[in-house]
mmCIF file of C-alpha atoms in Angstrom:
data_model
loop_
_atom_site.group_PDB
_atom_site.id
_atom_site.type_symbol
_atom_site.label_atom_id
_atom_site.label_comp_id
_atom_site.label_asym_id
_atom_site.label_seq_id
_atom_site.Cartn_x
_atom_site.Cartn_y
_atom_site.Cartn_z
ATOM 1 C CA UNK A 304 -2.807 -18.303 17.111
ATOM 2 C CA UNK A 305 -2.491 -17.071 13.563
ATOM 3 C CA UNK A 306 0.701 -15.127 13.037
ATOM 4 C CA UNK A 307 -0.746 -12.815 10.412
ATOM 5 C CA UNK A 308 -2.595 -10.928 13.146
ATOM 6 C CA UNK A 309 0.109 -8.251 13.011
ATOM 7 C CA UNK A 310 -0.830 -7.098 9.532
ATOM 8 C CA UNK A 311 -0.892 -3.509 10.751
ATOM 9 C CA UNK A 312 2.896 -3.716 10.955
ATOM 10 C CA UNK A 313 3.212 -4.368 7.234
ATOM 11 C CA UNK A 314 3.431 -1.425 4.885
ATOM 12 C CA UNK A 315 1.690 -2.894 1.864
ATOM 13 C CA UNK A 316 -0.533 -1.813 -1.007
ATOM 14 C CA UNK A 317 -4.228 -2.488 -1.375
ATOM 15 C CA UNK A 318 -3.436 -5.580 -3.414
ATOM 16 C CA UNK A 319 -1.593 -7.032 -0.423
ATOM 17 C CA UNK A 320 1.895 -6.739 -1.877
ATOM 18 C CA UNK A 321 4.924 -4.775 -0.761
ATOM 19 C CA UNK A 322 5.773 -1.519 -2.514
ATOM 20 C CA UNK A 323 9.556 -1.401 -2.524
ATOM 21 C CA UNK A 324 12.454 -2.057 -0.179
ATOM 22 C CA UNK A 325 12.656 1.416 1.456
ATOM 23 C CA UNK A 326 8.886 1.588 2.031
ATOM 24 C CA UNK A 327 8.992 -1.898 3.504
ATOM 25 C CA UNK A 328 11.829 -1.338 5.937
ATOM 26 C CA UNK A 329 11.968 2.347 6.817
ATOM 27 C CA UNK A 330 8.852 2.544 9.018
ATOM 28 C CA UNK A 331 10.141 -0.113 11.436
ATOM 29 C CA UNK A 332 13.708 1.171 11.389
ATOM 30 C CA UNK A 333 12.479 4.764 11.772
ATOM 31 C CA UNK A 334 10.502 3.814 14.866
ATOM 32 C CA UNK A 335 13.479 1.926 16.313
ATOM 33 C CA UNK A 336 15.725 4.946 15.695
ATOM 34 C CA UNK A 337 13.187 7.309 17.253
ATOM 35 C CA UNK A 338 12.900 5.230 20.423
ATOM 36 C CA UNK A 339 16.692 4.986 20.632
ATOM 37 C CA UNK A 340 16.942 8.761 20.306
ATOM 38 C CA UNK A 341 14.271 9.215 22.940
ATOM 39 C CA UNK A 342 16.295 7.037 25.299
ATOM 40 C CA UNK A 343 19.490 8.871 24.435
ATOM 41 C CA UNK A 344 18.017 12.305 25.126
ATOM 42 C CA UNK A 345 16.269 11.071 28.263
ATOM 43 C CA UNK A 346 19.594 9.810 29.607
ATOM 44 C CA UNK A 347 21.437 12.973 28.565
ATOM 45 C CA UNK A 348 18.980 15.412 30.088
ATOM 46 C CA UNK A 349 18.582 13.656 33.439
ATOM 47 C CA UNK A 350 20.375 11.205 35.586
ATOM 48 C CA UNK A 351 20.127 7.616 34.436
ATOM 49 C CA UNK A 352 19.105 6.754 37.981
ATOM 50 C CA UNK A 353 16.015 8.929 37.721
ATOM 51 C CA UNK A 354 14.444 6.353 35.413
ATOM 52 C CA UNK A 355 12.663 3.298 36.506
ATOM 53 C CA UNK A 356 14.971 0.466 35.334
ATOM 54 C CA UNK A 357 11.905 -1.275 34.017
ATOM 55 C CA UNK A 358 11.202 1.649 31.681
ATOM 56 C CA UNK A 359 14.689 1.469 30.221
ATOM 57 C CA UNK A 360 14.427 -2.270 29.797
ATOM 58 C CA UNK A 361 11.031 -2.056 28.081
ATOM 59 C CA UNK A 362 12.117 0.766 25.794
ATOM 60 C CA UNK A 363 15.154 -1.287 24.799
ATOM 61 C CA UNK A 364 12.872 -4.246 24.195
ATOM 62 C CA UNK A 365 10.697 -2.044 21.967
ATOM 63 C CA UNK A 366 13.781 -1.167 19.885
ATOM 64 C CA UNK A 367 14.810 -4.799 19.618
ATOM 65 C CA UNK A 368 11.337 -5.852 18.465
ATOM 66 C CA UNK A 369 11.140 -3.064 15.885
ATOM 67 C CA UNK A 370 14.447 -4.321 14.453
ATOM 68 C CA UNK A 371 13.137 -7.891 14.474
ATOM 69 C CA UNK A 372 10.075 -6.617 12.561
ATOM 70 C CA UNK A 373 12.376 -5.123 9.964
ATOM 71 C CA UNK A 374 14.265 -8.416 9.678
ATOM 72 C CA UNK A 375 11.051 -10.387 9.197
ATOM 73 C CA UNK A 376 9.788 -7.874 6.653
ATOM 74 C CA UNK A 377 12.972 -8.004 4.600
ATOM 75 C CA UNK A 378 12.830 -11.822 4.636
ATOM 76 C CA UNK A 379 9.238 -11.730 3.373
ATOM 77 C CA UNK A 380 10.103 -9.035 0.842
ATOM 78 C CA UNK A 381 13.007 -11.035 -0.566
ATOM 79 C CA UNK A 382 10.877 -14.168 -0.695
ATOM 80 C CA UNK A 383 8.202 -12.314 -2.638
ATOM 81 C CA UNK A 384 10.759 -10.810 -5.017
ATOM 82 C CA UNK A 385 12.364 -14.202 -5.637
ATOM 83 C CA UNK A 386 9.005 -15.930 -6.197
ATOM 84 C CA UNK A 387 7.827 -13.292 -8.678
ATOM 85 C CA UNK A 388 11.084 -13.495 -10.617
ATOM 86 C CA UNK A 389 10.906 -17.282 -10.677
ATOM 87 C CA UNK A 390 7.325 -17.323 -11.948
ATOM 88 C CA UNK A 391 8.158 -14.883 -14.729
ATOM 89 C CA UNK A 392 11.125 -17.008 -15.760
ATOM 90 C CA UNK A 393 9.116 -20.215 -15.711
ATOM 91 C CA UNK A 394 6.238 -18.681 -17.666
ATOM 92 C CA UNK A 395 8.738 -17.525 -20.280
ATOM 93 C CA UNK A 396 10.273 -20.998 -20.407
ATOM 94 C CA UNK A 397 6.910 -22.588 -21.093
ATOM 95 C CA UNK A 398 6.065 -20.063 -23.787
ATOM 96 C CA UNK A 399 9.319 -20.335 -25.708
ATOM 97 C CA UNK A 400 9.594 -24.079 -25.450
ATOM 98 C CA UNK A 401 8.634 -24.996 -29.024
ATOM 99 C CA UNK A 402 11.178 -27.677 -29.868
ATOM 100 C CA UNK A 403 11.645 -29.377 -26.573
ATOM 101 C CA UNK A 404 8.618 -27.937 -24.878
ATOM 102 C CA UNK A 405 7.672 -31.084 -23.024
ATOM 103 C CA UNK A 406 10.914 -31.110 -21.057
ATOM 104 C CA UNK A 407 10.697 -27.379 -20.321
ATOM 105 C CA UNK A 408 7.114 -27.582 -19.176
ATOM 106 C CA UNK A 409 7.914 -30.533 -16.970
ATOM 107 C CA UNK A 410 10.651 -28.491 -15.328
ATOM 108 C CA UNK A 411 8.342 -25.540 -14.912
ATOM 109 C CA UNK A 412 5.687 -27.717 -13.375
ATOM 110 C CA UNK A 413 8.211 -29.173 -10.939
ATOM 111 C CA UNK A 414 9.493 -25.792 -9.821
ATOM 112 C CA UNK A 415 6.421 -23.623 -9.957
ATOM 113 C CA UNK A 416 4.619 -25.346 -7.126
ATOM 114 C CA UNK A 417 2.014 -22.967 -5.810
ATOM 115 C CA UNK A 418 3.137 -20.118 -8.021
ATOM 116 C CA UNK A 419 0.698 -20.124 -10.914
ATOM 117 C CA UNK A 420 -2.558 -18.402 -10.264
ATOM 118 C CA UNK A 421 -5.268 -18.795 -12.843
ATOM 119 C CA UNK A 422 -8.763 -17.546 -12.254
ATOM 120 C CA UNK A 423 -10.765 -20.488 -13.414
ATOM 121 C CA UNK A 424 -14.447 -19.913 -13.686
ATOM 122 C CA UNK A 425 -15.165 -22.141 -16.590
ATOM 123 C CA UNK A 426 -13.359 -25.243 -17.731
ATOM 124 C CA UNK A 427 -14.340 -24.402 -21.282
ATOM 125 C CA UNK A 428 -11.922 -21.462 -21.274
ATOM 126 C CA UNK A 429 -9.141 -23.956 -21.753
ATOM 127 C CA UNK A 430 -8.325 -26.477 -24.412
ATOM 128 C CA UNK A 431 -6.818 -29.835 -23.775
ATOM 129 C CA UNK A 432 -5.102 -31.088 -26.923
ATOM 130 C CA UNK A 433 -3.583 -34.495 -27.409
ATOM 131 C CA UNK A 434 -0.867 -35.803 -29.689
ATOM 132 C CA UNK A 435 -0.375 -39.467 -28.984
ATOM 133 C CA UNK A 436 -0.121 -39.725 -25.228
ATOM 134 C CA UNK A 437 1.170 -36.190 -24.850
ATOM 135 C CA UNK A 438 -1.306 -33.584 -23.728
ATOM 136 C CA UNK A 439 -1.189 -29.841 -23.825
ATOM 137 C CA UNK A 440 -3.373 -27.716 -21.604
ATOM 138 C CA UNK A 441 -3.769 -24.252 -23.127
ATOM 139 C CA UNK A 442 -5.488 -21.032 -22.236
ATOM 140 C CA UNK A 443 -7.848 -20.387 -25.162
ATOM 141 C CA UNK A 444 -7.816 -16.608 -24.743
ATOM 142 C CA UNK A 445 -4.056 -16.077 -24.677
ATOM 143 C CA UNK A 446 -2.953 -19.342 -26.309
ATOM 144 C CA UNK A 447 -0.586 -19.715 -23.383
ATOM 145 C CA UNK A 448 0.530 -23.246 -22.617
ATOM 146 C CA UNK A 449 -0.177 -23.876 -18.963
ATOM 147 C CA UNK A 450 0.755 -27.516 -18.644
ATOM 148 C CA UNK A 451 2.106 -30.350 -20.751
ATOM 149 C CA UNK A 452 2.202 -33.905 -19.640
ATOM 150 C CA UNK A 453 1.840 -37.566 -20.573
ATOM 151 C CA UNK A 454 -1.397 -39.442 -19.890
ATOM 152 C CA UNK A 455 -2.811 -42.792 -20.938
ATOM 153 C CA UNK A 456 -6.337 -41.551 -21.595
ATOM 154 C CA UNK A 457 -8.377 -38.369 -22.012
ATOM 155 C CA UNK A 458 -10.029 -38.965 -18.663
ATOM 156 C CA UNK A 459 -6.680 -39.284 -16.965
ATOM 157 C CA UNK A 460 -5.530 -36.105 -18.731
ATOM 158 C CA UNK A 461 -8.552 -34.215 -17.421
ATOM 159 C CA UNK A 462 -7.879 -35.492 -13.927
ATOM 160 C CA UNK A 463 -4.277 -34.325 -14.145
ATOM 161 C CA UNK A 464 -5.429 -30.859 -15.226
ATOM 162 C CA UNK A 465 -7.971 -30.632 -12.481
ATOM 163 C CA UNK A 466 -5.419 -31.789 -9.951
ATOM 164 C CA UNK A 467 -3.019 -29.147 -11.290
ATOM 165 C CA UNK A 468 -5.658 -26.505 -10.571
ATOM 166 C CA UNK A 469 -6.773 -27.946 -7.263
ATOM 167 C CA UNK A 470 -3.266 -28.055 -5.845
ATOM 168 C CA UNK A 471 -3.095 -24.331 -6.496
ATOM 169 C CA UNK A 472 -6.288 -23.702 -4.576
ATOM 170 C CA UNK A 473 -8.327 -22.971 -7.700
ATOM 171 C CA UNK A 474 -11.763 -24.086 -8.610
ATOM 172 C CA UNK A 475 -11.994 -26.563 -11.416
ATOM 173 C CA UNK A 476 -15.100 -27.785 -13.126
ATOM 174 C CA UNK A 477 -15.122 -30.995 -15.031
ATOM 175 C CA UNK A 478 -15.493 -30.583 -18.761
ATOM 176 C CA UNK A 479 -19.033 -30.971 -19.937
ATOM 177 C CA UNK A 480 -19.524 -33.514 -22.720
ATOM 178 C CA UNK A 481 -20.080 -31.802 -26.094
ATOM 179 C CA UNK B 600 -8.814 -15.240 -17.456
ATOM 180 C CA UNK B 601 -5.475 -14.086 -16.207
ATOM 181 C CA UNK B 602 -2.078 -15.525 -15.634
ATOM 182 C CA UNK B 603 -0.672 -13.370 -12.890
ATOM 183 C CA UNK B 604 3.014 -13.278 -12.197
ATOM 184 C CA UNK B 605 2.946 -11.505 -8.820
ATOM 185 C CA UNK B 606 1.259 -14.124 -6.743
ATOM 186 C CA UNK B 607 3.432 -14.597 -3.680
ATOM 187 C CA UNK B 608 1.575 -14.202 -0.420
ATOM 188 C CA UNK B 609 3.205 -12.113 2.248
ATOM 189 C CA UNK B 610 4.190 -14.031 5.313
ATOM 190 C CA UNK B 611 6.484 -12.031 7.536
ATOM 191 C CA UNK B 612 7.133 -13.879 10.753
ATOM 192 C CA UNK B 613 6.053 -11.638 13.630
ATOM 193 C CA UNK B 614 6.217 -14.432 16.159
ATOM 194 C CA UNK B 615 8.610 -12.378 18.278
ATOM 195 C CA UNK B 616 5.643 -10.130 19.111
ATOM 196 C CA UNK B 617 3.929 -13.006 20.865
ATOM 197 C CA UNK B 618 4.771 -14.373 24.276
ATOM 198 C CA UNK B 619 8.080 -16.127 24.880
ATOM 199 C CA UNK B 620 5.968 -18.739 26.660
ATOM 200 C CA UNK B 621 4.548 -19.914 23.328
ATOM 201 C CA UNK B 622 2.040 -18.985 20.668
ATOM 202 C CA UNK B 623 -0.844 -21.229 21.664
ATOM 203 C CA UNK B 624 -4.098 -19.473 22.549
ATOM 204 C CA UNK B 625 -3.863 -19.927 26.315
ATOM 205 C CA UNK B 626 -4.684 -17.253 28.913
ATOM 206 C CA UNK B 627 -1.104 -17.453 30.228
ATOM 207 C CA UNK B 628 0.468 -16.717 26.814
ATOM 208 C CA UNK B 629 -2.038 -14.015 25.957
ATOM 209 C CA UNK B 630 -1.549 -12.305 29.330
ATOM 210 C CA UNK B 631 2.227 -12.392 28.873
ATOM 211 C CA UNK B 632 2.100 -11.045 25.295
ATOM 212 C CA UNK B 633 -0.330 -8.250 26.208
ATOM 213 C CA UNK B 634 1.636 -7.389 29.345
ATOM 214 C CA UNK B 635 4.838 -7.102 27.338
ATOM 215 C CA UNK B 636 3.224 -4.795 24.802
ATOM 216 C CA UNK B 637 1.537 -2.727 27.519
ATOM 217 C CA UNK B 638 4.796 -2.351 29.456
ATOM 218 C CA UNK B 639 6.631 -1.237 26.345
ATOM 219 C CA UNK B 640 3.896 1.250 25.482
ATOM 220 C CA UNK B 641 3.793 2.738 28.975
ATOM 221 C CA UNK B 642 7.588 3.034 29.123
ATOM 222 C CA UNK B 643 7.600 4.892 25.826
ATOM 223 C CA UNK B 644 4.803 7.196 26.949
ATOM 224 C CA UNK B 645 6.682 8.018 30.158
ATOM 225 C CA UNK B 646 9.739 8.986 28.137
ATOM 226 C CA UNK B 647 7.705 10.968 25.622
ATOM 227 C CA UNK B 648 6.057 12.814 28.509
ATOM 228 C CA UNK B 649 9.555 13.807 29.657
ATOM 229 C CA UNK B 650 9.872 15.793 26.446
ATOM 230 C CA UNK B 651 7.029 18.059 27.484
ATOM 231 C CA UNK B 652 8.042 18.886 31.036
ATOM 232 C CA UNK B 653 11.014 20.233 32.900
ATOM 233 C CA UNK B 654 13.150 23.247 31.976
ATOM 234 C CA UNK B 655 13.093 24.451 28.390
ATOM 235 C CA UNK B 656 16.256 23.221 26.775
ATOM 236 C CA UNK B 657 16.541 23.317 23.024
ATOM 237 C CA UNK B 658 19.268 20.670 23.024
ATOM 238 C CA UNK B 659 17.020 18.199 24.821
ATOM 239 C CA UNK B 660 14.003 18.664 22.570
ATOM 240 C CA UNK B 661 13.445 16.010 19.973
ATOM 241 C CA UNK B 662 12.201 16.816 16.493
ATOM 242 C CA UNK B 663 8.577 16.377 15.505
ATOM 243 C CA UNK B 664 9.588 13.458 13.315
ATOM 244 C CA UNK B 665 11.145 11.603 16.245
ATOM 245 C CA UNK B 666 8.137 12.275 18.464
ATOM 246 C CA UNK B 667 5.830 11.185 15.640
ATOM 247 C CA UNK B 668 7.720 7.906 15.192
ATOM 248 C CA UNK B 669 7.683 7.259 18.934
ATOM 249 C CA UNK B 670 3.934 7.852 19.062
ATOM 250 C CA UNK B 671 3.558 5.613 16.013
ATOM 251 C CA UNK B 672 5.410 2.899 17.895
ATOM 252 C CA UNK B 673 3.031 3.273 20.848
ATOM 253 C CA UNK B 674 0.068 3.199 18.463
ATOM 254 C CA UNK B 675 1.320 -0.045 16.929
ATOM 255 C CA UNK B 676 1.747 -1.560 20.372
ATOM 256 C CA UNK B 677 -1.890 -0.734 21.137
ATOM 257 C CA UNK B 678 -2.893 -2.374 17.830
ATOM 258 C CA UNK B 679 -0.766 -5.400 18.776
ATOM 259 C CA UNK B 680 -2.666 -5.779 22.038
ATOM 260 C CA UNK B 681 -5.982 -5.484 20.238
ATOM 261 C CA UNK B 682 -4.917 -8.042 17.618
ATOM 262 C CA UNK B 683 -3.656 -10.520 20.215
ATOM 263 C CA UNK B 684 -6.833 -10.278 22.285
ATOM 264 C CA UNK B 685 -9.048 -10.611 19.185
ATOM 265 C CA UNK B 686 -7.068 -13.611 17.931
ATOM 266 C CA UNK B 687 -7.398 -15.260 21.341
ATOM 267 C CA UNK B 688 -11.128 -14.546 21.410
ATOM 268 C CA UNK B 689 -11.585 -16.038 17.914
ATOM 269 C CA UNK B 690 -9.495 -19.097 18.785
ATOM 270 C CA UNK B 691 -11.523 -19.756 21.948
ATOM 271 C CA UNK B 692 -14.790 -19.322 20.044
ATOM 272 C CA UNK B 693 -13.667 -21.757 17.350
ATOM 273 C CA UNK B 694 -12.648 -24.290 19.988
ATOM 274 C CA UNK B 695 -16.007 -24.080 21.709
ATOM 275 C CA UNK B 696 -17.930 -24.825 18.491
#
């Protein structure tokens, strides 16, 4: 079964991302604390023997699972935070890499697996420039360098670009001949 | 044309909410997962009910916030059951295609 069926347990924005650390964790921890307090007061106000042992066990289980939720959420939150920071760093590396940009872009490409998201609707929005066997794949609108690599031919370069997009789950159309 | 920087997908692992018998879409696992959630929910409701009966005692009364959070927990358990049953139903339908 898909494990994202428990989306209702995630406190996230409409764009599907977390807000901040307190908003991510406090709901689960608050529920765990409330159940613990309920148990505490129930045991204080009556005899512990007046409860069905099963009720106590299940309530304790509910607390444990709420805490596990919080643990999973903080793991996912940290992962998201780390990924975002990494992408920003890598994008900056590609942009500033004027002198030794090939090496920087290669590093970015190696580390940014699955991180770049580009809404590709038209191949013509990009330019693929060559200098010798080095190619540069640039966003025409922002002049941002998205990928630099070595290829033996223009066709191979186009394939590399399309593969770059495909591996990121994006649509890529082959360039139409001018 | 955008180059987004916040692209990470959220994947919290809520596997602990499924059955300890496994996460495959089998009647045994689904029954166990739903039973667990239902037992937790009913235990919480029994204890919440205790707040509204018996002698009035201000020391024993929990705040609205605590009661709210407890009810929220029960609500989430009901949503869990619904989600598990729906996921099982979808998985069985996909298998039968």
